[in-house]
Amino acid sequence: MSAPEFSAKLLAKLAEAEMLVAFTGAGVSAESGVPTFRGDEGLWAKFRPEELANVNAFMKNPELVWRWYADRRKVMASIEPNPGHRALVELERIVPHVTIVTQNIDNLHRRAGSAKVFELHGNIERNYCMRCGVRYDDVDVVLEQGIPRCSRVDKDGKRCPGYVRPDVVWFGEILPEDEWYGAVRAMESADVVLSIGTSGIVYPAASLPQIARSHGAFLVEINPEPTPLTDQVDEFLMGQSGVFLPRLVEKVKQIRAHAPR
Ligand code: BJW
């Protein structure tokens, strides 16, 4: 007889969990067709982060950085949430409180239907003026018309000279306060944390599973490859999230359905 796919301990923890946090990275969207950052096929194999994902790079060459985001926006607009995203939505029907803490900017968790999502690194669908902070979320950026500039006019009739930029968090930038503290609070009260599809090397996000652990959470990792977190988790499920998550959620659903109330 082959060994069961999930341990009895993992299933028991999930069957009893009141507060569950899914901490996600680029890997959860890989099966939708969004490239990850690291690895042979990752974005950083083709583009240098220091030339694109920091504010100095933007100020030096805003057109290059905007073109990169415009291309990625096109990709993200053409793809759909995958079975991994949808399984996390399904989990909300089974576990009383589910929170998604994501490093992804692709909006796929919300598009799948997840209700409570903290976006640590922003959202590619939004924009704001770097100088005065005015939001341009519903503006279609047409680069052929030049780099988008702020159109706010002050009471003296002066136009703000700021550039509009994507609302994402670049290296060296502080994470959005509400999203960060919301994520920390969720980690502190979680019974179970699933760390899914992240290399776990970008801080401060990578410190969140440890925060959960220090507050007693059961840690589970889903990833085709081990990461720096793997040694510290209670369970490591080696494989793709779009494969493991639907099976895991189905199993927990069955157990909860038969549990005495
Ligand atoms: C699957 C799968 C499948 C594949 N199923 N899994 C020295 C100088 C300056 C800064 C620092 C420094 N040392 C440390 C820092 C801080 C820096 C940092 O952590 N750097 C490290 C790289 C060393 N952090 C910051 O700068 C942060 N801000 C900050 O710390 O502020 C305070 C400060 C201020 C000033 C100075 C210093 C500190 C901000 C970090 C912002 C990160 N931004 C990005 C880009 C977002 C915008 C965009 O997309 O364009 O966020 S970088 C990129 O990495 C992106 C991601 O969210 C983030 C994490 O990547 P993720 O999601 O883990 O993806 P991958 O590709 O790494 O991993 C994918 C995983 O999936 C792999 O493990 C696969 O195996 C797996 N996988 N298929 C499941 N089907």
mmCIF file of N, CA, C and O in Angstrom, residues 135-219:
data_model
loop_
_atom_site.group_PDB
_atom_site.id
_atom_site.type_symbol
_atom_site.label_atom_id
_atom_site.label_comp_id
_atom_site.label_asym_id
_atom_site.label_seq_id
_atom_site.Cartn_x
_atom_site.Cartn_y
_atom_site.Cartn_z
ATOM 1 N N ARG A 135 -3.486 59.490 -7.024
ATOM 2 C CA ARG A 135 -3.624 58.156 -7.624
ATOM 3 C C ARG A 135 -4.141 58.253 -9.059
ATOM 4 O O ARG A 135 -4.958 59.111 -9.383
ATOM 5 N N TYR A 136 -3.628 57.358 -9.896
ATOM 6 C CA TYR A 136 -4.092 57.261 -11.289
ATOM 7 C C TYR A 136 -4.410 55.803 -11.582
ATOM 8 O O TYR A 136 -3.851 55.200 -12.497
ATOM 9 N N ASP A 137 -5.309 55.232 -10.768
ATOM 10 C CA ASP A 137 -5.527 53.795 -10.860
ATOM 11 C C ASP A 137 -6.267 53.370 -12.123
ATOM 12 O O ASP A 137 -6.076 52.272 -12.611
ATOM 13 N N ASP A 138 -7.116 54.247 -12.623
ATOM 14 C CA ASP A 138 -7.922 53.829 -13.777
ATOM 15 C C ASP A 138 -7.397 54.401 -15.085
ATOM 16 O O ASP A 138 -8.099 54.454 -16.084
ATOM 17 N N VAL A 139 -6.151 54.873 -15.046
ATOM 18 C CA VAL A 139 -5.595 55.480 -16.256
ATOM 19 C C VAL A 139 -4.911 54.404 -17.084
ATOM 20 O O VAL A 139 -4.103 53.628 -16.582
ATOM 21 N N ASP A 140 -5.239 54.380 -18.357
ATOM 22 C CA ASP A 140 -4.553 53.473 -19.277
ATOM 23 C C ASP A 140 -3.242 54.133 -19.692
ATOM 24 O O ASP A 140 -3.256 55.227 -20.247
ATOM 25 N N VAL A 141 -2.137 53.492 -19.384
ATOM 26 C CA VAL A 141 -0.862 54.109 -19.734
ATOM 27 C C VAL A 141 -0.550 53.799 -21.193
ATOM 28 O O VAL A 141 -0.446 52.641 -21.591
ATOM 29 N N VAL A 142 -0.438 54.868 -21.991
ATOM 30 C CA VAL A 142 -0.105 54.691 -23.417
ATOM 31 C C VAL A 142 1.279 55.301 -23.615
ATOM 32 O O VAL A 142 1.434 56.523 -23.681
ATOM 33 N N LEU A 143 2.274 54.440 -23.651
ATOM 34 C CA LEU A 143 3.647 54.950 -23.638
ATOM 35 C C LEU A 143 4.003 55.724 -24.899
ATOM 36 O O LEU A 143 4.896 56.578 -24.877
ATOM 37 N N GLU A 144 3.283 55.449 -25.972
ATOM 38 C CA GLU A 144 3.544 56.178 -27.223
ATOM 39 C C GLU A 144 3.317 57.684 -27.006
ATOM 40 O O GLU A 144 3.868 58.520 -27.719
ATOM 41 N N GLN A 145 2.500 58.008 -26.001
ATOM 42 C CA GLN A 145 2.252 59.439 -25.715
ATOM 43 C C GLN A 145 3.273 59.983 -24.713
ATOM 44 O O GLN A 145 3.110 61.071 -24.173
ATOM 45 N N GLY A 146 4.301 59.214 -24.400
ATOM 46 C CA GLY A 146 5.330 59.666 -23.460
ATOM 47 C C GLY A 146 5.133 59.052 -22.085
ATOM 48 O O GLY A 146 4.130 58.395 -21.823
ATOM 49 N N ILE A 147 6.120 59.289 -21.228
ATOM 50 C CA ILE A 147 6.052 58.765 -19.869
ATOM 51 C C ILE A 147 4.902 59.469 -19.159
ATOM 52 O O ILE A 147 4.786 60.699 -19.222
ATOM 53 N N PRO A 148 4.027 58.715 -18.477
ATOM 54 C CA PRO A 148 2.884 59.381 -17.845
ATOM 55 C C PRO A 148 3.307 60.385 -16.768
ATOM 56 O O PRO A 148 4.174 60.089 -15.959
ATOM 57 N N ARG A 149 2.727 61.577 -16.828
ATOM 58 C CA ARG A 149 3.040 62.637 -15.854
ATOM 59 C C ARG A 149 1.776 62.999 -15.097
ATOM 60 O O ARG A 149 0.674 62.806 -15.576
ATOM 61 N N CYS A 150 1.991 63.560 -13.923
ATOM 62 C CA CYS A 150 0.877 63.972 -13.081
ATOM 63 C C CYS A 150 0.128 65.139 -13.735
ATOM 64 O O CYS A 150 0.753 66.008 -14.354
ATOM 65 N N SER A 151 -1.199 65.161 -13.576
ATOM 66 C CA SER A 151 -1.961 66.267 -14.183
ATOM 67 C C SER A 151 -2.602 67.161 -13.119
ATOM 68 O O SER A 151 -3.420 68.009 -13.425
ATOM 69 N N ARG A 152 -2.192 66.961 -11.842
ATOM 70 C CA ARG A 152 -2.780 67.776 -10.777
ATOM 71 C C ARG A 152 -2.309 69.226 -10.907
ATOM 72 O O ARG A 152 -1.113 69.481 -11.142
ATOM 73 N N VAL A 153 -3.255 70.144 -10.758
ATOM 74 C CA VAL A 153 -2.922 71.578 -10.828
ATOM 75 C C VAL A 153 -3.214 72.182 -9.458
ATOM 76 O O VAL A 153 -4.288 71.947 -8.903
ATOM 77 N N ASP A 154 -2.248 72.938 -8.896
ATOM 78 C CA ASP A 154 -2.474 73.478 -7.544
ATOM 79 C C ASP A 154 -3.270 74.779 -7.603
ATOM 80 O O ASP A 154 -3.626 75.252 -8.679
ATOM 81 N N LYS A 155 -3.492 75.383 -6.421
ATOM 82 C CA LYS A 155 -4.387 76.549 -6.376
ATOM 83 C C LYS A 155 -3.796 77.751 -7.120
ATOM 84 O O LYS A 155 -4.509 78.671 -7.488
ATOM 85 N N ASP A 156 -2.471 77.743 -7.343
ATOM 86 C CA ASP A 156 -1.852 78.839 -8.105
ATOM 87 C C ASP A 156 -1.788 78.537 -9.598
ATOM 88 O O ASP A 156 -1.122 79.234 -10.362
ATOM 89 N N GLY A 157 -2.411 77.441 -9.992
ATOM 90 C CA GLY A 157 -2.430 77.098 -11.421
ATOM 91 C C GLY A 157 -1.186 76.356 -11.887
ATOM 92 O O GLY A 157 -0.989 76.148 -13.082
ATOM 93 N N LYS A 158 -0.336 75.963 -10.928
ATOM 94 C CA LYS A 158 0.904 75.255 -11.324
ATOM 95 C C LYS A 158 0.648 73.760 -11.417
ATOM 96 O O LYS A 158 0.042 73.176 -10.511
ATOM 97 N N ARG A 159 1.156 73.170 -12.492
ATOM 98 C CA ARG A 159 0.951 71.738 -12.671
ATOM 99 C C ARG A 159 2.051 70.957 -11.957
ATOM 100 O O ARG A 159 3.225 71.329 -12.016
ATOM 101 N N CYS A 160 1.663 69.880 -11.290
ATOM 102 C CA CYS A 160 2.655 69.030 -10.600
ATOM 103 C C CYS A 160 3.580 68.424 -11.636
ATOM 104 O O CYS A 160 3.115 67.834 -12.618
ATOM 105 N N PRO A 161 4.890 68.535 -11.442
ATOM 106 C CA PRO A 161 5.815 68.008 -12.459
ATOM 107 C C PRO A 161 6.160 66.525 -12.284
ATOM 108 O O PRO A 161 7.014 65.996 -12.993
ATOM 109 N N GLY A 162 5.472 65.840 -11.340
ATOM 110 C CA GLY A 162 5.871 64.461 -11.001
ATOM 111 C C GLY A 162 5.595 63.444 -12.096
ATOM 112 O O GLY A 162 4.690 63.606 -12.912
ATOM 113 N N TYR A 163 6.387 62.393 -12.055
ATOM 114 C CA TYR A 163 6.119 61.230 -12.896
ATOM 115 C C TYR A 163 5.065 60.362 -12.216
ATOM 116 O O TYR A 163 5.046 60.252 -10.989
ATOM 117 N N VAL A 164 4.243 59.708 -13.034
ATOM 118 C CA VAL A 164 3.348 58.676 -12.511
ATOM 119 C C VAL A 164 4.098 57.349 -12.626
ATOM 120 O O VAL A 164 4.777 57.098 -13.623
ATOM 121 N N ARG A 165 3.985 56.519 -11.577
ATOM 122 C CA ARG A 165 4.697 55.231 -11.564
ATOM 123 C C ARG A 165 3.747 54.101 -11.160
ATOM 124 O O ARG A 165 2.701 54.349 -10.552
ATOM 125 N N PRO A 166 4.112 52.863 -11.465
ATOM 126 C CA PRO A 166 3.281 51.748 -11.007
ATOM 127 C C PRO A 166 3.323 51.654 -9.481
ATOM 128 O O PRO A 166 4.348 51.931 -8.856
ATOM 129 N N ASP A 167 2.192 51.253 -8.889
ATOM 130 C CA ASP A 167 2.093 51.149 -7.429
ATOM 131 C C ASP A 167 2.621 49.783 -6.975
ATOM 132 O O ASP A 167 1.870 48.910 -6.541
ATOM 133 N N VAL A 168 3.933 49.624 -7.147
ATOM 134 C CA VAL A 168 4.591 48.383 -6.715
ATOM 135 C C VAL A 168 5.752 48.778 -5.806
ATOM 136 O O VAL A 168 6.173 49.932 -5.816
ATOM 137 N N VAL A 169 6.239 47.820 -5.028
ATOM 138 C CA VAL A 169 7.317 48.137 -4.080
ATOM 139 C C VAL A 169 8.645 47.675 -4.672
ATOM 140 O O VAL A 169 8.848 46.487 -4.928
ATOM 141 N N TRP A 170 9.522 48.648 -4.881
ATOM 142 C CA TRP A 170 10.841 48.336 -5.427
ATOM 143 C C TRP A 170 11.837 48.102 -4.291
ATOM 144 O O TRP A 170 11.574 48.437 -3.133
ATOM 145 N N PHE A 171 12.999 47.556 -4.647
ATOM 146 C CA PHE A 171 14.047 47.324 -3.646
ATOM 147 C C PHE A 171 14.409 48.650 -2.970
ATOM 148 O O PHE A 171 14.495 49.690 -3.625
ATOM 149 N N GLY A 172 14.598 48.564 -1.670
ATOM 150 C CA GLY A 172 14.964 49.752 -0.892
ATOM 151 C C GLY A 172 13.762 50.576 -0.461
ATOM 152 O O GLY A 172 13.924 51.555 0.265
ATOM 153 N N GLU A 173 12.558 50.192 -0.897
ATOM 154 C CA GLU A 173 11.367 50.953 -0.509
ATOM 155 C C GLU A 173 10.639 50.262 0.644
ATOM 156 O O GLU A 173 10.670 49.033 0.773
ATOM 157 N N ILE A 174 9.966 51.082 1.426
ATOM 158 C CA ILE A 174 9.209 50.577 2.576
ATOM 159 C C ILE A 174 7.908 49.951 2.072
ATOM 160 O O ILE A 174 7.281 50.464 1.153
ATOM 161 N N LEU A 175 7.495 48.874 2.699
ATOM 162 C CA LEU A 175 6.233 48.234 2.315
ATOM 163 C C LEU A 175 5.053 49.085 2.791
ATOM 164 O O LEU A 175 5.172 49.778 3.801
ATOM 165 N N PRO A 176 3.904 49.024 2.068
ATOM 166 C CA PRO A 176 2.741 49.817 2.514
ATOM 167 C C PRO A 176 2.340 49.428 3.936
ATOM 168 O O PRO A 176 2.149 48.245 4.231
ATOM 169 N N GLU A 177 2.218 50.458 4.791
ATOM 170 C CA GLU A 177 2.068 50.222 6.235
ATOM 171 C C GLU A 177 0.858 49.350 6.594
ATOM 172 O O GLU A 177 0.974 48.394 7.355
ATOM 173 N N ASP A 178 -0.303 49.679 6.009
ATOM 174 C CA ASP A 178 -1.524 48.933 6.376
ATOM 175 C C ASP A 178 -1.418 47.470 5.977
ATOM 176 O O ASP A 178 -1.878 46.579 6.696
ATOM 177 N N GLU A 179 -0.827 47.235 4.809
ATOM 178 C CA GLU A 179 -0.710 45.853 4.320
ATOM 179 C C GLU A 179 0.269 45.086 5.212
ATOM 180 O O GLU A 179 0.039 43.943 5.584
ATOM 181 N N TRP A 180 1.374 45.742 5.555
ATOM 182 C CA TRP A 180 2.392 45.076 6.372
ATOM 183 C C TRP A 180 1.853 44.732 7.760
ATOM 184 O O TRP A 180 1.928 43.595 8.214
ATOM 185 N N TYR A 181 1.255 45.743 8.432
ATOM 186 C CA TYR A 181 0.779 45.470 9.800
ATOM 187 C C TYR A 181 -0.410 44.520 9.793
ATOM 188 O O TYR A 181 -0.565 43.706 10.700
ATOM 189 N N GLY A 182 -1.232 44.587 8.751
ATOM 190 C CA GLY A 182 -2.324 43.620 8.611
ATOM 191 C C GLY A 182 -1.768 42.209 8.494
ATOM 192 O O GLY A 182 -2.270 41.261 9.121
ATOM 193 N N ALA A 183 -0.709 42.078 7.714
ATOM 194 C CA ALA A 183 -0.078 40.760 7.529
ATOM 195 C C ALA A 183 0.541 40.268 8.832
ATOM 196 O O ALA A 183 0.388 39.102 9.207
ATOM 197 N N VAL A 184 1.214 41.156 9.551
ATOM 198 C CA VAL A 184 1.848 40.757 10.826
ATOM 199 C C VAL A 184 0.779 40.290 11.809
ATOM 200 O O VAL A 184 0.916 39.233 12.444
ATOM 201 N N ARG A 185 -0.310 41.030 11.905
ATOM 202 C CA ARG A 185 -1.393 40.637 12.842
ATOM 203 C C ARG A 185 -1.969 39.277 12.459
ATOM 204 O O ARG A 185 -2.226 38.430 13.308
ATOM 205 N N ALA A 186 -2.157 39.062 11.163
ATOM 206 C CA ALA A 186 -2.698 37.769 10.705
ATOM 207 C C ALA A 186 -1.742 36.639 11.086
ATOM 208 O O ALA A 186 -2.168 35.579 11.565
ATOM 209 N N MET A 187 -0.449 36.870 10.916
ATOM 210 C CA MET A 187 0.549 35.838 11.242
ATOM 211 C C MET A 187 0.541 35.551 12.746
ATOM 212 O O MET A 187 0.695 34.404 13.169
ATOM 213 N N GLU A 188 0.389 36.610 13.536
ATOM 214 C CA GLU A 188 0.435 36.428 14.992
ATOM 215 C C GLU A 188 -0.745 35.623 15.520
ATOM 216 O O GLU A 188 -0.666 35.024 16.580
ATOM 217 N N SER A 189 -1.860 35.653 14.773
ATOM 218 C CA SER A 189 -3.037 34.923 15.288
ATOM 219 C C SER A 189 -3.336 33.647 14.498
ATOM 220 O O SER A 189 -4.349 32.996 14.745
ATOM 221 N N ALA A 190 -2.455 33.285 13.578
ATOM 222 C CA ALA A 190 -2.734 32.108 12.728
ATOM 223 C C ALA A 190 -2.510 30.793 13.477
ATOM 224 O O ALA A 190 -1.571 30.661 14.260
ATOM 225 N N ASP A 191 -3.397 29.824 13.226
ATOM 226 C CA ASP A 191 -3.156 28.456 13.704
ATOM 227 C C ASP A 191 -2.262 27.718 12.711
ATOM 228 O O ASP A 191 -1.429 26.906 13.082
ATOM 229 N N VAL A 192 -2.532 27.976 11.419
ATOM 230 C CA VAL A 192 -1.773 27.301 10.354
ATOM 231 C C VAL A 192 -1.358 28.345 9.320
ATOM 232 O O VAL A 192 -2.161 29.210 8.944
ATOM 233 N N VAL A 193 -0.105 28.270 8.877
ATOM 234 C CA VAL A 193 0.362 29.125 7.771
ATOM 235 C C VAL A 193 0.856 28.237 6.643
ATOM 236 O O VAL A 193 1.680 27.332 6.860
ATOM 237 N N LEU A 194 0.327 28.495 5.437
ATOM 238 C CA LEU A 194 0.812 27.804 4.247
ATOM 239 C C LEU A 194 1.716 28.783 3.498
ATOM 240 O O LEU A 194 1.249 29.834 3.060
ATOM 241 N N SER A 195 2.988 28.464 3.368
ATOM 242 C CA SER A 195 3.900 29.300 2.588
ATOM 243 C C SER A 195 4.003 28.669 1.203
ATOM 244 O O SER A 195 4.491 27.548 1.062
ATOM 245 N N ILE A 196 3.524 29.391 0.196
ATOM 246 C CA ILE A 196 3.326 28.756 -1.110
ATOM 247 C C ILE A 196 4.055 29.520 -2.215
ATOM 248 O O ILE A 196 3.805 30.718 -2.426
ATOM 249 N N GLY A 197 4.970 28.843 -2.902
ATOM 250 C CA GLY A 197 5.554 29.412 -4.121
ATOM 251 C C GLY A 197 6.377 30.664 -3.905
ATOM 252 O O GLY A 197 6.328 31.571 -4.727
ATOM 253 N N THR A 198 7.124 30.692 -2.811
ATOM 254 C CA THR A 198 8.047 31.825 -2.621
ATOM 255 C C THR A 198 9.430 31.307 -2.274
ATOM 256 O O THR A 198 9.561 30.336 -1.519
ATOM 257 N N SER A 199 10.450 31.998 -2.834
ATOM 258 C CA SER A 199 11.826 31.598 -2.545
ATOM 259 C C SER A 199 12.222 32.007 -1.130
ATOM 260 O O SER A 199 13.239 31.547 -0.608
ATOM 261 N N GLY A 200 11.449 32.914 -0.531
ATOM 262 C CA GLY A 200 11.682 33.285 0.870
ATOM 263 C C GLY A 200 13.006 33.996 1.089
ATOM 264 O O GLY A 200 13.609 33.867 2.154
ATOM 265 N N ILE A 201 13.417 34.789 0.107
ATOM 266 C CA ILE A 201 14.700 35.488 0.315
ATOM 267 C C ILE A 201 14.543 37.006 0.314
ATOM 268 O O ILE A 201 15.507 37.720 0.560
ATOM 269 N N VAL A 202 13.352 37.491 0.020
ATOM 270 C CA VAL A 202 13.170 38.945 -0.013
ATOM 271 C C VAL A 202 12.525 39.407 1.297
ATOM 272 O O VAL A 202 11.426 38.974 1.651
ATOM 273 N N TYR A 203 13.236 40.266 1.987
ATOM 274 C CA TYR A 203 12.785 40.777 3.287
ATOM 275 C C TYR A 203 12.144 42.146 3.134
ATOM 276 O O TYR A 203 12.417 42.828 2.163
ATOM 277 N N PRO A 204 11.272 42.560 4.026
ATOM 278 C CA PRO A 204 10.892 41.892 5.262
ATOM 279 C C PRO A 204 9.847 40.785 5.093
ATOM 280 O O PRO A 204 9.555 40.080 6.056
ATOM 281 N N ALA A 205 9.277 40.616 3.887
ATOM 282 C CA ALA A 205 8.215 39.610 3.729
ATOM 283 C C ALA A 205 8.654 38.233 4.235
ATOM 284 O O ALA A 205 7.892 37.520 4.907
ATOM 285 N N ALA A 206 9.915 37.866 3.950
ATOM 286 C CA ALA A 206 10.391 36.521 4.297
ATOM 287 C C ALA A 206 10.411 36.258 5.804
ATOM 288 O O ALA A 206 10.535 35.106 6.231
ATOM 289 N N SER A 207 10.299 37.317 6.601
ATOM 290 C CA SER A 207 10.319 37.107 8.057
ATOM 291 C C SER A 207 8.940 36.705 8.594
ATOM 292 O O SER A 207 8.815 36.294 9.749
ATOM 293 N N LEU A 208 7.898 36.813 7.765
ATOM 294 C CA LEU A 208 6.537 36.585 8.270
ATOM 295 C C LEU A 208 6.289 35.156 8.760
ATOM 296 O O LEU A 208 5.686 34.963 9.824
ATOM 297 N N PRO A 209 6.712 34.116 8.034
ATOM 298 C CA PRO A 209 6.479 32.766 8.570
ATOM 299 C C PRO A 209 7.123 32.559 9.950
ATOM 300 O O PRO A 209 6.540 31.904 10.825
ATOM 301 N N GLN A 210 8.294 33.154 10.153
ATOM 302 C CA GLN A 210 8.937 33.015 11.477
ATOM 303 C C GLN A 210 8.122 33.712 12.560
ATOM 304 O O GLN A 210 8.042 33.236 13.691
ATOM 305 N N ILE A 211 7.521 34.851 12.197
ATOM 306 C CA ILE A 211 6.665 35.550 13.178
ATOM 307 C C ILE A 211 5.510 34.621 13.568
ATOM 308 O O ILE A 211 5.190 34.454 14.748
ATOM 309 N N ALA A 212 4.913 33.973 12.553
ATOM 310 C CA ALA A 212 3.798 33.060 12.840
ATOM 311 C C ALA A 212 4.266 31.912 13.720
ATOM 312 O O ALA A 212 3.602 31.531 14.697
ATOM 313 N N ARG A 213 5.418 31.377 13.397
ATOM 314 C CA ARG A 213 5.932 30.239 14.162
ATOM 315 C C ARG A 213 6.181 30.617 15.622
ATOM 316 O O ARG A 213 5.862 29.862 16.535
ATOM 317 N N SER A 214 6.754 31.811 15.803
ATOM 318 C CA SER A 214 7.051 32.223 17.182
ATOM 319 C C SER A 214 5.763 32.439 17.980
ATOM 320 O O SER A 214 5.799 32.496 19.201
ATOM 321 N N HIS A 215 4.626 32.559 17.287
ATOM 322 C CA HIS A 215 3.321 32.661 17.977
ATOM 323 C C HIS A 215 2.576 31.335 17.963
ATOM 324 O O HIS A 215 1.372 31.289 18.198
ATOM 325 N N GLY A 216 3.271 30.261 17.613
ATOM 326 C CA GLY A 216 2.679 28.927 17.766
ATOM 327 C C GLY A 216 2.005 28.343 16.535
ATOM 328 O O GLY A 216 1.369 27.290 16.626
ATOM 329 N N ALA A 217 2.137 29.005 15.381
ATOM 330 C CA ALA A 217 1.460 28.465 14.178
ATOM 331 C C ALA A 217 2.160 27.205 13.664
ATOM 332 O O ALA A 217 3.364 27.029 13.839
ATOM 333 N N PHE A 218 1.377 26.354 13.027
ATOM 334 C CA PHE A 218 1.886 25.162 12.339
ATOM 335 C C PHE A 218 2.244 25.623 10.919
ATOM 336 O O PHE A 218 1.405 26.188 10.214
ATOM 337 N N LEU A 219 3.492 25.397 10.520
ATOM 338 C CA LEU A 219 3.958 25.912 9.220
ATOM 339 C C LEU A 219 4.030 24.817 8.170
ATOM 340 O O LEU A 219 4.614 23.755 8.408
#
